[in-house]
Coordinates of C-alpha atoms in Angstrom, one line a residue:
Chain A
M1 CA 135.9 12.9 69.2
T2 CA 137.0 15.7 66.3
S3 CA 139.5 18.0 66.9
A4 CA 139.1 21.7 66.5
T5 CA 142.1 21.4 64.2
S6 CA 141.1 18.3 62.1
R7 CA 138.2 20.8 61.6
R8 CA 139.7 24.6 60.6
R9 CA 139.1 25.1 56.9
V10 CA 141.7 25.9 54.9
L11 CA 140.0 28.7 53.7
P12 CA 139.2 30.9 56.8
G13 CA 136.1 33.5 56.5
F14 CA 133.8 30.5 56.3
G15 CA 131.8 31.3 58.6
L16 CA 131.6 34.9 57.8
T17 CA 130.8 34.8 54.4
L18 CA 128.2 32.0 54.9
G19 CA 126.2 34.1 57.4
F20 CA 126.4 37.4 54.7
T21 CA 125.1 35.0 51.9
L22 CA 122.5 34.2 53.8
L23 CA 121.5 37.8 55.5
Y24 CA 121.7 39.0 51.8
L25 CA 119.9 36.7 50.2
S26 CA 117.2 37.2 52.8
L27 CA 117.2 40.6 52.7
I28 CA 116.9 40.6 48.8
V29 CA 114.8 37.5 47.7
L30 CA 112.9 35.8 51.1
V31 CA 111.9 38.7 52.4
P32 CA 110.0 39.8 50.2
L33 CA 108.9 36.6 48.9
S34 CA 107.1 35.6 52.3
T35 CA 105.3 39.4 52.4
L36 CA 103.8 37.4 49.2
A37 CA 103.2 34.4 50.5
L38 CA 101.7 36.7 53.8
R39 CA 99.6 38.1 51.7
T40 CA 98.1 35.4 49.7
A41 CA 97.4 33.7 53.8
S42 CA 95.1 36.8 54.4
M43 CA 92.6 35.6 51.8
G44 CA 91.9 32.2 52.4
W45 CA 92.2 29.0 51.2
G46 CA 88.2 29.0 49.3
S47 CA 88.7 32.7 47.5
F48 CA 92.8 31.4 46.7
W49 CA 91.4 28.5 45.2
A50 CA 88.6 30.2 43.5
T51 CA 91.0 32.8 42.5
V52 CA 93.8 30.5 40.8
T53 CA 91.9 28.2 39.1
S54 CA 89.8 30.8 37.3
P55 CA 90.1 29.7 34.0
R56 CA 91.0 33.0 32.9
V57 CA 94.5 32.6 35.5
L58 CA 94.9 28.7 34.5
A59 CA 94.8 30.2 30.2
S60 CA 97.1 32.7 31.3
Y61 CA 99.4 29.6 33.5
R62 CA 99.5 27.7 29.7
L63 CA 100.0 30.7 27.9
T64 CA 102.7 31.6 29.8
F65 CA 104.3 28.5 30.5
A66 CA 104.6 27.0 26.7
A67 CA 105.6 29.9 25.3
S68 CA 108.4 30.5 27.6
L69 CA 109.5 26.8 26.9
G70 CA 108.8 27.4 23.4
A71 CA 111.0 30.3 23.2
A72 CA 113.9 28.9 25.0
A73 CA 113.9 26.2 23.1
L74 CA 114.3 28.3 20.0
N75 CA 116.6 30.0 21.8
G76 CA 118.5 26.5 22.5
V77 CA 118.5 25.7 18.8
F78 CA 119.7 28.8 17.6
G79 CA 121.1 30.7 20.7
L80 CA 123.9 27.5 20.2
V81 CA 124.6 28.1 16.6
V82 CA 125.1 32.2 17.2
A83 CA 127.2 30.9 20.5
W84 CA 129.2 28.3 18.1
V85 CA 130.2 31.3 15.1
L86 CA 131.4 33.3 17.4
A87 CA 133.7 31.7 19.4
R88 CA 134.6 29.0 16.7
H89 CA 135.0 31.2 13.9
R90 CA 137.6 34.9 12.7
F91 CA 135.3 36.7 10.8
P92 CA 135.0 40.9 9.7
G93 CA 132.3 42.5 12.2
R94 CA 132.2 39.3 14.7
K95 CA 132.9 42.2 17.4
I96 CA 129.9 44.0 15.9
V97 CA 127.6 41.1 16.5
D98 CA 129.2 39.6 19.4
A99 CA 127.9 43.5 20.8
L100 CA 124.8 42.7 19.4
V101 CA 123.5 39.3 21.2
D102 CA 123.7 42.2 24.6
L103 CA 121.5 44.1 23.1
P104 CA 118.7 42.7 24.4
F105 CA 119.7 42.6 28.2
A106 CA 120.7 46.3 27.6
L107 CA 117.3 47.5 25.9
P108 CA 114.2 48.3 28.5
T109 CA 112.0 45.7 27.6
A110 CA 109.0 48.0 26.6
V111 CA 111.4 49.7 23.4
A112 CA 111.9 46.1 22.4
G113 CA 108.1 44.9 22.6
I114 CA 107.3 48.3 20.9
A115 CA 110.0 47.4 18.5
L116 CA 109.2 44.0 17.4
T117 CA 105.3 45.4 17.7
S118 CA 105.7 48.1 14.7
L119 CA 107.5 45.3 12.9
Y120 CA 105.1 42.4 13.3
S121 CA 102.3 44.4 12.9
P122 CA 100.1 43.8 9.9
N123 CA 101.4 46.6 8.5
G124 CA 104.9 46.6 9.4
W125 CA 107.8 45.5 7.5
L126 CA 107.8 41.2 8.6
G127 CA 104.2 41.5 10.0
R128 CA 102.6 42.1 5.7
P129 CA 104.8 39.7 3.4
L130 CA 103.5 36.9 6.5
E131 CA 100.6 37.7 7.0
A132 CA 100.2 37.6 3.4
L133 CA 101.5 33.8 3.8
G134 CA 98.3 33.4 6.4
L135 CA 101.1 34.4 9.0
K136 CA 100.0 36.2 12.1
V137 CA 102.8 37.5 14.3
A138 CA 101.5 40.8 16.4
F139 CA 98.3 40.1 18.8
T140 CA 99.1 36.3 18.8
P141 CA 100.7 34.0 21.4
L142 CA 102.9 33.3 18.1
G143 CA 104.2 37.0 19.2
I144 CA 104.7 36.5 22.0
V145 CA 107.0 33.5 21.8
V146 CA 109.0 35.8 19.6
A147 CA 109.2 38.5 21.7
L148 CA 110.6 36.0 24.5
T149 CA 112.5 34.3 22.2
F150 CA 114.3 38.0 21.6
I151 CA 114.9 38.9 25.4
G152 CA 116.3 34.9 26.2
L153 CA 118.8 34.8 23.0
P154 CA 122.1 36.5 25.2
F155 CA 121.7 34.2 28.1
V156 CA 122.4 31.0 25.8
V157 CA 124.7 32.4 23.9
R158 CA 126.9 33.8 26.8
T159 CA 127.0 30.8 28.8
L160 CA 127.8 28.8 26.1
Q161 CA 130.0 30.8 24.3
P162 CA 133.0 30.2 26.7
V163 CA 132.1 26.6 27.2
I164 CA 133.0 26.4 23.4
E165 CA 136.6 28.7 23.5
D166 CA 137.2 25.8 26.4
L167 CA 136.6 22.4 24.2
D168 CA 139.8 21.3 23.1
V169 CA 140.2 20.9 19.6
E170 CA 141.8 18.0 19.5
V171 CA 139.1 15.9 20.7
E172 CA 137.6 16.7 17.3
E173 CA 140.2 15.4 16.1
A174 CA 140.8 12.5 17.9
A175 CA 137.0 11.6 16.9
A176 CA 138.0 12.3 13.5
S177 CA 140.8 9.9 13.1
L178 CA 138.6 7.2 14.8
G179 CA 136.9 7.9 11.6
A180 CA 134.0 9.7 12.8
G181 CA 131.6 12.5 10.1
R182 CA 131.5 15.5 11.2
R183 CA 128.1 15.1 12.5
Q184 CA 128.9 11.3 14.7
T185 CA 131.8 13.8 16.5
F186 CA 128.5 16.5 17.1
A187 CA 126.4 14.1 18.4
H188 CA 128.5 11.9 20.4
V189 CA 131.2 14.3 21.2
I190 CA 130.4 17.8 20.7
L191 CA 127.3 18.1 22.3
P192 CA 127.3 15.5 25.4
A193 CA 130.5 18.3 26.3
L194 CA 128.2 21.2 26.1
F195 CA 125.0 20.2 27.8
P196 CA 125.5 20.9 31.3
A197 CA 126.2 24.1 29.8
W198 CA 123.2 24.3 27.4
L199 CA 121.2 23.4 30.0
T200 CA 121.8 26.1 32.2
G201 CA 121.7 28.9 29.7
F202 CA 118.2 27.1 28.3
A203 CA 117.2 27.2 32.5
L204 CA 118.3 31.0 32.5
A205 CA 116.1 32.0 28.8
F206 CA 113.2 30.1 30.1
A207 CA 112.5 31.3 34.2
R208 CA 113.6 35.1 32.3
A209 CA 110.4 34.1 30.2
L210 CA 108.7 33.0 32.5
G211 CA 108.7 36.6 34.2
E212 CA 108.5 39.2 31.3
Y213 CA 106.3 41.6 30.6
G214 CA 107.5 44.7 29.1
S215 CA 108.5 43.7 25.7
V216 CA 105.3 41.0 26.1
V217 CA 102.0 43.1 26.6
F218 CA 102.8 45.3 23.2
I219 CA 102.9 43.1 20.9
A220 CA 100.7 40.2 22.3
G221 CA 97.5 41.9 22.4
N222 CA 96.3 40.9 26.0
M223 CA 93.2 39.4 24.8
P224 CA 92.0 37.5 27.7
M225 CA 91.7 33.8 27.1
R226 CA 93.8 33.7 24.1
T227 CA 97.0 36.1 24.9
E228 CA 97.3 37.0 28.2
I229 CA 100.3 36.6 29.6
T230 CA 100.3 36.0 34.0
S231 CA 102.6 38.7 34.6
L232 CA 100.0 41.0 32.7
L233 CA 97.1 39.7 35.4
I234 CA 99.1 40.3 38.1
I235 CA 99.2 44.0 36.7
T236 CA 95.0 43.5 36.2
K237 CA 94.5 42.8 39.2
L238 CA 96.8 45.4 41.4
E239 CA 94.9 47.7 38.9
Q240 CA 92.2 46.7 40.7
Y241 CA 93.8 47.1 44.1
D242 CA 92.4 43.3 44.2
Y243 CA 96.4 42.9 46.2
A244 CA 95.6 39.0 47.3
G245 CA 94.4 38.0 44.1
A246 CA 97.6 39.2 43.1
T247 CA 99.8 37.4 45.2
A248 CA 98.0 34.6 44.9
I249 CA 98.7 34.0 41.4
A250 CA 102.1 35.7 41.2
V251 CA 102.6 32.1 44.4
V252 CA 101.6 29.7 42.0
M253 CA 103.3 30.8 39.4
L254 CA 106.5 31.2 41.9
V255 CA 105.7 27.9 42.9
A256 CA 105.5 26.1 39.4
S257 CA 108.8 28.2 38.4
F258 CA 110.9 26.8 41.6
L259 CA 110.0 23.8 40.9
L260 CA 110.7 23.3 37.1
L261 CA 114.1 25.7 37.5
G262 CA 114.8 23.1 40.6
A263 CA 114.7 19.7 37.9
I264 CA 116.7 21.8 35.1
N265 CA 119.2 22.3 37.9
R266 CA 119.6 18.5 38.8
R267 CA 119.5 17.5 35.8
Q268 CA 122.4 20.1 35.3
S269 CA 124.2 19.1 37.7
W270 CA 123.8 15.2 37.7
A271 CA 125.2 16.6 33.4
S272 CA 127.9 18.3 35.3
R273 CA 128.9 15.3 37.2
R274 CA 128.8 12.9 34.3
G275 CA 131.5 14.6 32.6
A276 CA 134.1 15.9 35.3
T277 CA 137.4 17.3 34.0
A278 CA 139.6 15.1 31.8
Chain B
M1 CA 153.0 0.1 5.7
N2 CA 155.6 2.1 4.8
I3 CA 155.5 6.0 4.8
E4 CA 156.4 7.9 2.4
V5 CA 156.8 11.7 2.5
R6 CA 158.1 13.9 -0.4
G7 CA 159.3 17.6 -0.1
V8 CA 156.1 18.3 1.9
T9 CA 156.3 22.2 2.9
K10 CA 154.0 23.7 5.5
K11 CA 153.6 27.3 6.2
F12 CA 151.5 29.4 8.9
G13 CA 151.6 32.4 7.6
R14 CA 155.4 33.6 7.3
F15 CA 156.4 31.3 9.6
T16 CA 157.6 28.0 7.3
A17 CA 157.0 25.0 9.9
V18 CA 157.7 22.0 7.4
D19 CA 160.7 23.1 4.8
D20 CA 160.7 20.7 1.8
V21 CA 160.8 17.7 3.4
S22 CA 161.2 14.3 2.8
L23 CA 161.4 10.6 4.7
T24 CA 160.6 6.9 4.4
V25 CA 159.2 5.0 7.3
P26 CA 160.0 1.0 5.9
A27 CA 156.6 -0.7 7.2
G28 CA 156.9 -1.8 10.8
E29 CA 159.0 0.1 12.9
L30 CA 159.0 2.5 15.1
V31 CA 160.1 5.9 14.3
A32 CA 160.9 8.8 16.4
L33 CA 160.6 12.6 14.9
L34 CA 163.1 13.9 17.7
G35 CA 164.1 18.3 17.4
P36 CA 163.7 21.0 19.7
S37 CA 160.0 23.2 19.7
G38 CA 159.5 25.0 16.6
S39 CA 161.3 22.2 14.5
G40 CA 158.3 21.4 12.5
K41 CA 158.2 17.7 13.7
T42 CA 154.9 18.1 15.4
S43 CA 154.0 19.4 12.6
L44 CA 154.9 17.2 10.2
L45 CA 153.4 14.1 12.7
R46 CA 150.1 16.3 11.6
I47 CA 150.6 16.3 7.7
I48 CA 151.1 12.7 7.8
A49 CA 148.3 11.9 10.1
G50 CA 145.5 14.1 7.4
L51 CA 145.8 16.5 10.3
E52 CA 146.8 19.8 8.4
A53 CA 147.7 19.8 4.6
P54 CA 150.5 20.5 3.3
D55 CA 151.3 23.5 1.5
A56 CA 153.3 21.6 -1.6
G57 CA 154.2 17.9 -1.7
A58 CA 152.5 14.5 -0.8
V59 CA 152.2 11.5 1.8
L60 CA 152.0 8.6 0.7
F61 CA 151.0 5.2 2.6
E62 CA 153.1 1.8 1.0
G63 CA 152.9 4.0 -2.5
E64 CA 149.4 5.9 -2.9
D65 CA 149.5 9.4 -2.7
Q66 CA 146.8 9.7 0.1
A67 CA 146.2 13.7 -0.9
R68 CA 142.4 13.1 -1.4
R69 CA 141.9 11.3 1.2
D70 CA 141.1 12.9 4.8
V71 CA 142.2 11.6 8.4
R72 CA 138.3 9.3 8.6
H73 CA 139.9 7.3 5.9
R74 CA 143.5 7.3 6.3
R75 CA 143.0 4.6 8.8
V76 CA 145.6 6.3 11.1
G77 CA 145.4 5.4 14.9
F78 CA 146.6 9.3 16.5
V79 CA 148.1 9.7 20.4
F80 CA 147.7 13.2 21.5
Q81 CA 150.3 14.6 23.3
H82 CA 146.5 15.9 26.2
Y83 CA 145.6 12.5 25.8
A84 CA 142.3 14.1 24.7
L85 CA 139.8 11.3 25.5
F86 CA 136.4 11.8 25.8
R87 CA 135.4 12.7 29.0
H88 CA 131.7 11.9 29.4
M89 CA 132.8 8.2 28.6
T90 CA 134.0 5.3 30.1
V91 CA 137.0 3.6 29.5
F92 CA 135.0 1.4 27.7
E93 CA 132.7 4.0 25.5
N94 CA 136.4 6.3 24.6
V95 CA 138.3 2.7 23.5
A96 CA 134.6 1.6 21.7
F97 CA 134.3 4.6 19.8
G98 CA 135.9 4.6 16.8
L99 CA 134.1 0.9 16.0
R100 CA 130.9 2.4 17.2
V101 CA 130.5 5.1 14.7
R102 CA 132.3 3.1 11.6
P103 CA 129.0 3.2 8.7
R104 CA 125.9 0.7 9.4
G105 CA 127.2 -2.2 7.2
S106 CA 130.8 -2.8 8.6
R107 CA 130.0 -1.4 12.3
P108 CA 130.7 -5.2 14.3
P109 CA 127.9 -6.6 16.2
G110 CA 127.7 -5.2 20.2
V111 CA 129.5 -8.5 21.2
E112 CA 132.1 -8.4 19.1
I113 CA 133.1 -4.8 20.3
R114 CA 132.6 -5.6 23.5
A115 CA 135.0 -8.8 23.2
K116 CA 137.3 -6.3 21.1
V117 CA 137.2 -3.5 23.1
M118 CA 138.0 -5.9 26.4
D119 CA 141.0 -7.3 24.5
L120 CA 142.6 -4.1 23.7
L121 CA 142.1 -2.8 27.7
K122 CA 144.0 -6.2 28.6
L123 CA 146.7 -5.5 26.2
V124 CA 147.1 -2.0 27.9
Q125 CA 146.5 -3.7 31.1
L126 CA 143.7 -1.4 31.7
D127 CA 141.2 -4.3 31.7
W128 CA 140.0 -3.3 35.6
L129 CA 139.9 -0.3 34.7
A130 CA 136.8 -0.1 31.8
D131 CA 133.9 1.6 33.9
R132 CA 135.5 4.5 35.0
R133 CA 135.4 7.8 33.4
P134 CA 138.7 9.2 32.5
S135 CA 138.6 11.9 35.2
E136 CA 139.2 9.2 37.8
L137 CA 143.0 8.1 35.7
S138 CA 146.4 8.7 36.3
G139 CA 148.4 10.2 33.2
G140 CA 150.0 7.0 32.3
Q141 CA 146.5 5.3 32.5
R142 CA 144.8 8.1 30.3
Q143 CA 147.8 7.8 28.0
R144 CA 146.7 4.0 27.7
V145 CA 143.5 4.4 27.2
A146 CA 144.6 6.5 24.3
L147 CA 146.7 4.1 22.9
A148 CA 143.9 1.7 23.3
R149 CA 141.4 3.9 21.6
A150 CA 143.8 4.4 18.6
L151 CA 144.3 0.4 18.1
A152 CA 141.0 -0.9 17.8
V153 CA 140.0 0.8 14.5
E154 CA 142.3 -1.5 14.0
P155 CA 144.8 1.6 12.2
K156 CA 147.9 0.9 9.2
V157 CA 149.8 3.5 11.1
L158 CA 149.9 4.9 14.8
L159 CA 151.3 8.5 15.0
L160 CA 152.2 10.1 18.7
D161 CA 152.5 13.2 19.3
E162 CA 155.2 13.6 22.3
P163 CA 152.8 10.6 24.0
F164 CA 154.8 10.8 27.8
G165 CA 154.9 14.5 27.3
S166 CA 152.6 15.5 30.4
L167 CA 154.0 12.3 32.4
D168 CA 156.4 12.2 35.1
A169 CA 159.6 11.4 34.5
R170 CA 159.6 7.7 36.5
I171 CA 156.4 6.6 34.8
R172 CA 157.8 8.5 31.4
Q173 CA 160.9 5.9 31.5
E174 CA 157.5 2.6 32.7
L175 CA 156.2 3.7 29.7
R176 CA 158.5 4.4 26.6
R177 CA 159.5 0.7 27.9
W178 CA 156.4 -0.5 28.0
L179 CA 155.5 1.3 24.4
R180 CA 158.5 -0.7 22.7
R181 CA 157.9 -4.3 24.1
L182 CA 154.3 -3.3 22.9
H183 CA 155.5 -2.7 19.2
D184 CA 157.6 -5.1 19.4
D185 CA 154.9 -7.5 19.4
I186 CA 152.6 -5.8 17.3
R187 CA 154.7 -4.7 15.2
L188 CA 152.8 -1.6 13.6
T189 CA 154.7 0.9 11.4
S190 CA 155.0 4.0 13.9
V191 CA 156.2 7.1 14.1
F192 CA 156.4 9.2 17.6
V193 CA 157.6 12.9 18.4
T194 CA 159.4 14.1 20.7
H195 CA 161.7 16.4 22.3
D196 CA 163.2 14.2 24.6
Q197 CA 167.0 12.5 23.0
E198 CA 167.5 10.1 25.5
E199 CA 163.3 8.8 24.9
A200 CA 164.6 9.1 21.1
L201 CA 167.2 7.6 21.5
D202 CA 166.0 4.5 23.9
V203 CA 163.2 3.9 22.1
A204 CA 163.2 4.4 18.6
D205 CA 164.8 1.6 15.5
R206 CA 165.6 5.3 14.1
V207 CA 165.9 8.8 15.0
V208 CA 164.5 11.5 12.6
V209 CA 166.5 14.7 13.9
M210 CA 165.2 18.1 12.9
N211 CA 165.9 22.0 13.1
H212 CA 164.1 24.7 11.6
G213 CA 161.7 22.8 10.2
R214 CA 164.1 20.3 8.1
I215 CA 166.0 17.0 8.5
E216 CA 169.5 17.1 10.2
Q217 CA 170.2 13.6 9.9
V218 CA 168.3 10.4 10.1
G219 CA 169.6 7.2 11.3
A220 CA 169.7 4.8 14.1
P221 CA 170.4 5.7 17.9
D222 CA 173.7 5.0 18.3
E223 CA 174.7 6.1 14.4
V224 CA 173.1 9.7 15.4
F225 CA 174.8 9.6 18.7
E226 CA 178.1 8.4 17.7
H227 CA 178.8 10.3 14.1
P228 CA 176.9 13.4 14.2
A229 CA 176.5 15.0 10.7
T230 CA 175.8 18.9 11.8
P231 CA 177.0 20.6 15.1
F232 CA 172.8 20.7 15.4
V233 CA 173.0 17.3 15.8
M234 CA 176.1 16.9 17.9
T235 CA 174.7 18.9 20.6
F236 CA 171.3 18.9 21.0
L237 CA 171.8 14.8 21.1
G238 CA 173.5 14.7 24.8
Q239 CA 176.1 17.2 26.7
S240 CA 179.0 18.2 24.1
A241 CA 182.0 20.3 24.8
T242 CA 182.5 23.3 21.9
F243 CA 185.7 23.9 21.3
A244 CA 186.2 27.2 18.3
G245 CA 188.7 28.1 16.3
R246 CA 190.0 27.0 12.7
V247 CA 191.7 24.8 10.0
Q248 CA 194.5 25.4 8.5
G249 CA 196.9 23.0 5.7
G250 CA 196.0 19.8 7.3
K251 CA 195.6 20.5 11.1
A252 CA 192.7 22.1 13.3
F253 CA 193.4 24.7 15.7
L254 CA 190.8 24.5 18.2
G255 CA 190.7 27.2 20.7
P256 CA 193.9 25.2 23.2
L257 CA 193.8 22.3 21.5
A258 CA 196.3 21.2 18.0
V259 CA 195.6 17.7 16.1
D260 CA 196.0 16.7 13.0
F261 CA 192.8 17.3 10.3
P262 CA 193.5 15.8 7.1
G263 CA 189.9 16.7 5.9
H264 CA 191.3 20.4 5.2
P265 CA 195.0 19.8 3.5
H266 CA 194.5 23.9 2.0
E267 CA 196.1 26.6 2.6
E268 CA 193.6 29.0 3.0
A269 CA 192.3 28.8 6.8
R270 CA 188.2 27.9 7.5
P271 CA 185.9 28.7 10.7
A272 CA 185.8 25.2 12.5
A273 CA 184.4 24.0 15.7
G274 CA 185.0 20.6 17.5
Y275 CA 182.7 19.1 19.4
T276 CA 183.7 16.0 22.7
R277 CA 181.5 14.6 24.5
P278 CA 181.7 14.8 28.0
H279 CA 182.5 10.7 28.5
E280 CA 185.1 11.0 25.8
M281 CA 187.8 12.4 27.7
E282 CA 190.4 11.4 29.5
V283 CA 191.6 13.2 32.5
G284 CA 194.9 12.6 34.0
R285 CA 198.0 14.7 35.7
A286 CA 200.2 14.1 32.9
E287 CA 200.6 15.2 28.8
N288 CA 200.9 11.8 27.9
G289 CA 201.0 11.5 24.1
G290 CA 199.6 15.3 23.6
G291 CA 196.6 16.5 21.8
G292 CA 194.9 17.6 25.0
L293 CA 194.9 20.8 27.0
W294 CA 195.6 22.2 30.2
A295 CA 192.0 22.9 32.4
T296 CA 191.6 23.9 36.2
L297 CA 188.7 21.5 37.8
R298 CA 186.5 23.9 38.8
H299 CA 183.4 21.6 40.4
L300 CA 183.1 18.2 41.0
S301 CA 180.1 16.0 41.0
P302 CA 180.9 13.4 43.0
A303 CA 177.3 11.1 43.4
G304 CA 176.4 8.3 40.8
A305 CA 178.1 6.1 38.4
V306 CA 179.9 8.7 36.4
V307 CA 181.8 11.5 38.0
K308 CA 181.3 14.9 36.7
L309 CA 183.9 17.3 36.4
E310 CA 183.4 21.1 35.7
L311 CA 186.4 22.0 34.1
A312 CA 188.1 26.0 33.0
D313 CA 190.2 26.2 30.1
A314 CA 193.2 28.8 30.5
E315 CA 190.7 31.1 29.2
G316 CA 188.3 30.8 31.6
R317 CA 185.9 28.5 29.1
S318 CA 184.1 26.2 31.3
F319 CA 183.2 22.3 30.3
Q320 CA 182.6 18.8 31.0
A321 CA 184.2 15.9 31.7
E322 CA 182.8 12.5 32.8
V323 CA 184.9 10.0 33.7
N324 CA 184.3 6.4 36.1
R325 CA 184.0 5.4 39.3
E326 CA 187.4 3.0 39.0
Q327 CA 189.0 6.3 37.8
H328 CA 187.8 9.1 39.8
E329 CA 189.5 6.4 42.5
T330 CA 192.8 6.4 41.4
L331 CA 192.9 9.7 39.9
R332 CA 191.0 11.4 43.1
A333 CA 191.3 15.3 41.7
R334 CA 190.6 17.9 43.9
V335 CA 188.4 21.7 43.3
G336 CA 191.6 24.0 42.0
E337 CA 193.2 21.5 41.2
R338 CA 195.1 21.6 37.1
L339 CA 194.8 18.4 35.3
Y340 CA 195.3 17.3 31.8
V341 CA 192.4 16.6 29.7
R342 CA 192.4 15.3 26.3
P343 CA 189.7 14.6 24.1
R344 CA 189.7 11.1 23.2
K345 CA 187.7 11.8 19.7
L346 CA 186.9 15.1 18.6
R347 CA 184.5 16.0 15.7
I348 CA 185.4 18.5 13.6
F349 CA 182.4 20.2 11.3
V350 CA 184.1 23.1 9.2
E351 CA 181.6 26.2 8.6
P352 CA 180.0 25.5 5.4
R353 CA 180.8 28.2 2.5

């Protein structure tokens, strides 16, 4: 039998804080999401299935997941570079660059969408030369990737930056003294150490992109079957007072995102357990 | 392989870390760079390794200038104070790293790597921990893994930066005796940095005492301890009592002490100081022979192999003396008592002009 004293925790307030956490999460996250499920349940299995498997909806799922994944991958690569430069190098204007990274957080997404659209539209600053090269950005899936990359960048940079700052330079020196080149040191020593944080940043950027609406609708052009993202489709349904249809699409999106993020989280915690502090 | 350092200078901003240092480390020796923090010992070690480039001067291995060779190609084994192990790799992978990153042509086959790593882990007595991760090891074990990892690339020189600096006192002593035995076995030219004079005197063949980026003295442990070249070496290597005063006309007047000093026969007085180690004091109740001073016993620590006496001279300046147990038994000094203290050995340094 376990005695009361041996079960007492060193840190007080466990019961209280756990209760608070659960209550808070329920109010903020679970209750709204469960009404989503309830709404959907009102429509019956048959019409639910018909709604979520209609070609237009399926196309939007494909587009949303593919564009989000592409944007998160782009941010994974270039966000790492930005984070590395900001964490490791001191140069004039570093503070300004550092502040710029946060802009996509602060800017209303619609503003970002309009700015990107005017920049990449066929007569925009970047759109015109790119069009001359045969590359259309605005009003294509590529434009959606551009917008999602823009809003996802800070997630990768801000999760990686502190971890890079904490990296022990001695570990790199040790690798060099053992004969490893810069590339080998990066691949075998630095990347494994950054991987858990990188995966977190990737997951955050990905999750953010899945639900993004404001910055995308302007640059996407919103052509059904081609450049229509799932969030837009949901809004469209709402505007037609088809609440059940909108929530049905949303529930599928929710479940898929939840599964994906869960998988990334498991991979992430496994990686960070492996690399527990030495 | 011997190491030669020629006129090396290194500045960090306006701070001169290493100031025109020249030094030769003979092949097969274990040399300690000893000094307080900020004395430039670690900078010098990192310059020898190639982790830092000197502003002036040269580092030569076996007469060969290393300036154009970076740390990757110097074949030095470097052991860091905080181990710098690769924490996502097992102990085995850590040690194998140096062999696995070799270019394809010179990389040994897997079986060979395996045998070699296990041999090295046996050498550092950690073969039973090969599959553990660094986070599962104690500090002493981690440092031994770091050493095995450094030895895996068959370095020509082994450099250790405060290798025992972050370990407990007991493990520290064990590990330094072990390092000495290991060095006797493999006879690899080795340089280690320490701020612990006991460690340097205990382990090294030769001690290089550094201060303010310069070398104060180089010598065997007993040599630097018994015949310090400067007041700094005297005071840094263990405890000492200081008697400040002057030298004049073949005599030294150092506070309460007056002794012959043929080293300065001139009539002109010069400031000077005399230094004595606590164990070099004779403590009694009579002035037989003279050359000593009367002092009051302030405190007595009778525990241990030597008995420590804290004394104060007529002007209240305190200093320490040590007597062995037998002397203590016959003397039976009491706190508050006046005793006659005679330095058996007094090292007098005249202040440079």
